Short mmCIF file of C-alpha atoms and ligand atoms in Angstrom, two decimals:
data_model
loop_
_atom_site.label_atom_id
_atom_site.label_comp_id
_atom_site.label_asym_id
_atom_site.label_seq_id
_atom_site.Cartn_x
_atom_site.Cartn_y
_atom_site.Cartn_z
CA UNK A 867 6.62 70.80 -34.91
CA UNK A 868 3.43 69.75 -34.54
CA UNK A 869 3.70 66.93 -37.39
CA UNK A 870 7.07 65.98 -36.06
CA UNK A 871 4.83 65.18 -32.30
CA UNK A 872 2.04 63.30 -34.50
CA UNK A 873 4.96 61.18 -36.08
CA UNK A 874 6.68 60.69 -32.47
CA UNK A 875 3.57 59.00 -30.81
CA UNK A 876 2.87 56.66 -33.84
CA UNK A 877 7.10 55.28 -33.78
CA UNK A 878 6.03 54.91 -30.04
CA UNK A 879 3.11 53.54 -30.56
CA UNK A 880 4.48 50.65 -32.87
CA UNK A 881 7.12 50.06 -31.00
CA UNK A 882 4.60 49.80 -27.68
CA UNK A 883 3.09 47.20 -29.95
CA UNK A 884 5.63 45.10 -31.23
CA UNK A 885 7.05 44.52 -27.70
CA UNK A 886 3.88 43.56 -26.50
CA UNK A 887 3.61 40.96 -28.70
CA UNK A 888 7.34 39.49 -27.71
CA UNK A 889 5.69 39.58 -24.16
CA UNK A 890 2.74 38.22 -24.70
CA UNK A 891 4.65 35.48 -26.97
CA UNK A 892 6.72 34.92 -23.46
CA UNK A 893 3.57 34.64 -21.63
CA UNK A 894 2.42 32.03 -23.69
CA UNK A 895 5.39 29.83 -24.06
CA UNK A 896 6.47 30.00 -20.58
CA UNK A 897 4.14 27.93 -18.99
CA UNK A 898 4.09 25.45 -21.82
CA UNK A 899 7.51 24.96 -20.98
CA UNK A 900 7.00 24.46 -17.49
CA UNK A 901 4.60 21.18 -18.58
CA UNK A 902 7.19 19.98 -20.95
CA UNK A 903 9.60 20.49 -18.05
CA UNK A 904 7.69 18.63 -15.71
CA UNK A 905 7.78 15.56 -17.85
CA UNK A 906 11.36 15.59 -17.32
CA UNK A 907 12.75 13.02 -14.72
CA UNK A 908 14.15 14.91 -11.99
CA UNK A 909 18.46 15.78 -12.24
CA UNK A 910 18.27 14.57 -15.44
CA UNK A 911 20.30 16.30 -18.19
CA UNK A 912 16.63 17.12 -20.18
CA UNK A 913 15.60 18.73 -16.68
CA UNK A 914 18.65 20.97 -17.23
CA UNK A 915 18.08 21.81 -20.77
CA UNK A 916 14.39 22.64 -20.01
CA UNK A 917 16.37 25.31 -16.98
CA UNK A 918 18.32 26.77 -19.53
CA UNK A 919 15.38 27.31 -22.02
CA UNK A 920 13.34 29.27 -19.51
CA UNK A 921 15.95 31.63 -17.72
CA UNK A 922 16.36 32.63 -21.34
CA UNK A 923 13.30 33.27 -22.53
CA UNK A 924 13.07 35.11 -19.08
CA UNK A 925 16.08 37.19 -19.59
CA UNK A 926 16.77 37.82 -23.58
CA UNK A 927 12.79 37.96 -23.90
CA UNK A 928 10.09 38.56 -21.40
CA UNK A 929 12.11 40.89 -18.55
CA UNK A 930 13.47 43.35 -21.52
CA UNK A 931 9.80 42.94 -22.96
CA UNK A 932 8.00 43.76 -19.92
CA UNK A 933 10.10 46.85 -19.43
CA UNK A 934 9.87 48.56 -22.78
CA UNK A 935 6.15 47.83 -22.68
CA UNK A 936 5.50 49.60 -19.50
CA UNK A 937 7.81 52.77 -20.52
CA UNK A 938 6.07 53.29 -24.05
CA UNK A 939 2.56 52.55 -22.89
CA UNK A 940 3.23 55.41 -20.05
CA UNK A 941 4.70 57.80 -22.77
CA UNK A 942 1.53 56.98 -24.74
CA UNK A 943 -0.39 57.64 -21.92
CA UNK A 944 0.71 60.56 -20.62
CA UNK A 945 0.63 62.16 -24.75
CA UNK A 946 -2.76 61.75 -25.11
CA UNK A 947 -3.93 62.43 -21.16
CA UNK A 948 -5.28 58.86 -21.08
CA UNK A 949 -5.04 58.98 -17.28
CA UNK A 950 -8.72 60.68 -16.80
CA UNK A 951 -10.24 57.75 -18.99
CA UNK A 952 -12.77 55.18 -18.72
CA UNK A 953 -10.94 52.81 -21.46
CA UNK A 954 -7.45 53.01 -19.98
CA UNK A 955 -8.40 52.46 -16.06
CA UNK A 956 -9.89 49.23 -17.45
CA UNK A 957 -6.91 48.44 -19.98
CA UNK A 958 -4.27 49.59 -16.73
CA UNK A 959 -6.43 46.96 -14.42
CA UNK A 960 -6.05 44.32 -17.14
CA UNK A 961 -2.19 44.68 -17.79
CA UNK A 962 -1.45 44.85 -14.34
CA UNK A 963 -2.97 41.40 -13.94
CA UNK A 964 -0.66 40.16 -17.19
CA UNK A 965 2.32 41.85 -14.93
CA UNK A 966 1.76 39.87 -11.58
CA UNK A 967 1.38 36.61 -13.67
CA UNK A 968 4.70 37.59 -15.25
CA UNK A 969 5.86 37.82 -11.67
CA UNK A 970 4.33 34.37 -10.79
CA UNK A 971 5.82 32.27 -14.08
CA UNK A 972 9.41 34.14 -13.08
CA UNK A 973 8.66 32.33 -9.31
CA UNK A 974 7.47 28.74 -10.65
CA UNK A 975 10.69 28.87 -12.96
CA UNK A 976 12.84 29.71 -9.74
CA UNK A 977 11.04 26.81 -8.00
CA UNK A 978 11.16 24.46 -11.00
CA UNK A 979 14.79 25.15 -11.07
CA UNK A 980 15.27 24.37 -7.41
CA UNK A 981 13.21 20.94 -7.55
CA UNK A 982 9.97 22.26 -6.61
CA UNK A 983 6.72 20.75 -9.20
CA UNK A 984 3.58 22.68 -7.41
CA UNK A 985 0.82 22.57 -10.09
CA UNK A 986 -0.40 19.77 -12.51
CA UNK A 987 0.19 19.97 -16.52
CA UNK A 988 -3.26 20.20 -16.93
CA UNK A 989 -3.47 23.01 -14.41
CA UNK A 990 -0.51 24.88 -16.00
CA UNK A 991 -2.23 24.60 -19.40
CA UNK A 992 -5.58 26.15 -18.03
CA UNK A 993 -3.29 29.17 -16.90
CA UNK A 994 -2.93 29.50 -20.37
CA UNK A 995 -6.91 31.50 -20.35
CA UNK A 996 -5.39 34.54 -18.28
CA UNK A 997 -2.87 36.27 -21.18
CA UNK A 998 -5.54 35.34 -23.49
CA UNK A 999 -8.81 36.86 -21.63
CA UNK A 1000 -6.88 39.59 -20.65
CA UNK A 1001 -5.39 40.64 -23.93
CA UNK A 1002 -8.68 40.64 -25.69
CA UNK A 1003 -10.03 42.90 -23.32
CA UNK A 1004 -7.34 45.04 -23.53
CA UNK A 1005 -7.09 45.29 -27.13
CA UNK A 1006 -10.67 46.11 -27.02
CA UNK A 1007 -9.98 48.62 -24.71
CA UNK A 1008 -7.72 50.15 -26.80
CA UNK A 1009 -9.35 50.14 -30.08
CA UNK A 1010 -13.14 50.23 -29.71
CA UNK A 1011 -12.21 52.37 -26.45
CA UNK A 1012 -16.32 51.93 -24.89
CA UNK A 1013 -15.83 54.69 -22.11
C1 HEM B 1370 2.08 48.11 -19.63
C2 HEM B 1370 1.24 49.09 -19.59
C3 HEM B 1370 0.55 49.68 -20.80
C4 HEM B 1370 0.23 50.99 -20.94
C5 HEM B 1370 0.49 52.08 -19.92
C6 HEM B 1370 -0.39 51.13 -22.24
C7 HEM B 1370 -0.86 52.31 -22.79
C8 HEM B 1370 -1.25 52.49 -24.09
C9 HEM B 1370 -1.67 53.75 -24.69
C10 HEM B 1370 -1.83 55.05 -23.95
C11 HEM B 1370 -1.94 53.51 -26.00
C12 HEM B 1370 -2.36 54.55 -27.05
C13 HEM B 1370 -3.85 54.48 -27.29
C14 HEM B 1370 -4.27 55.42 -28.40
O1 HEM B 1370 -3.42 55.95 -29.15
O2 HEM B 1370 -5.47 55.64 -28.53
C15 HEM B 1370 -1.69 52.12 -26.25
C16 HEM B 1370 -1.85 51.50 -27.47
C17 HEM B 1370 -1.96 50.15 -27.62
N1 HEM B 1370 -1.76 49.19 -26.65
FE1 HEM B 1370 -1.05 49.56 -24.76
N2 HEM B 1370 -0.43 49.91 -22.86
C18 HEM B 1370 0.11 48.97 -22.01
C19 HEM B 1370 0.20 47.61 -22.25
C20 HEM B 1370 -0.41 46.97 -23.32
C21 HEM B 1370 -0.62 45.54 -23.43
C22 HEM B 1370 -0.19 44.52 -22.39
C23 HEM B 1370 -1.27 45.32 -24.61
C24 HEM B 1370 -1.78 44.05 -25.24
C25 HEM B 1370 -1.97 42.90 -24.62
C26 HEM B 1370 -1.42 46.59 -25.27
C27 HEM B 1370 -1.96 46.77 -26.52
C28 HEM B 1370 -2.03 47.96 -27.18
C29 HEM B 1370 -2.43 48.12 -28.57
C30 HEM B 1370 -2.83 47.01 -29.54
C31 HEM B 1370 -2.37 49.50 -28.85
C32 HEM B 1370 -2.65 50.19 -30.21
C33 HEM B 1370 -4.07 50.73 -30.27
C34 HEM B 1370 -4.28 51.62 -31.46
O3 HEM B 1370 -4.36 51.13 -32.60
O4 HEM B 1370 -4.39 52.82 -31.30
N3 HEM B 1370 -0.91 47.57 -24.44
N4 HEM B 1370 -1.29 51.51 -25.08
#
């Protein structure tokens, strides 16, 4: 029984990992998109195309993605009582940042879709430093684990 656990948490635990990196794939892409988008002349037939491209990678990716992260990481979580630790506040603070920018690039694409261009390419590529900063630390969270 006991071995049949062990084996458990490590299927979950892969499969906590491989979704993460479809979502943090998403949360790269996305707003490279949106600068791509931009460049697109407004109502034309590329403006559509570049609609199309991100309510998919929304949908088939990044909202299925985001989901099945959560759910394993909390089965994780509660296996191994990571609630009570040092590492996992920090990891928890971390990934809830990557979720409300997930929220945010699921707005811009709503407003992008409906006409509205808020932020400059070159600020939509700087966004780009958020997944990244944030996933290091988390991964170091999670591996080197330094209270
Ligand atoms: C969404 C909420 C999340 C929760 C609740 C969560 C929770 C956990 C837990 C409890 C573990 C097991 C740690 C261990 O066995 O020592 C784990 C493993 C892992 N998590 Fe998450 N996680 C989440 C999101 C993420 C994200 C966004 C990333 C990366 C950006 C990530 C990367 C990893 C990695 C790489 C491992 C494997 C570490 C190892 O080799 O043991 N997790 N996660």
């Amino acid at each position: 029984m006991q071995q049949v656990l062990a084996m458990l948490y490590l299927w979950l635990k892969a499969g906590h990992v491989i979704f993460v990196i479809f979502w943090m794939a998403g949360l790269f892409m996305l707003p490279r998109f949106f600068v791509y988008h931009q460049e697109a002349p407004e109502g034309s037939p590329e403006n559509a195309a570049w609609i199309d491209r991100e309510a998919k990678l929304m949908k088939i990716i990044m909202w299925p993605s985001l989901v099945v992260v959560w759910v394993l990481g909390l089965a994780l979580a509660m296996e191994i009582g990571a609630f009570s630790q040092g590492w996992f506040h920090v990891k928890l603070a971390f990934v809830l940042v990557l979720t409300a920018y997930h929220f945010w690039l699921a707005q811009y694409a709503q407003n992008l879709a409906a006409g509205v261009r808020r932020l400059s390419g070159k600020k939509l590529r700087m966004l780009n430093e958020i997944p990244g900063v944030a996933a290091a630390v988390i991964v170091i969270m999670v591996i080197v684990k330094p209270f």
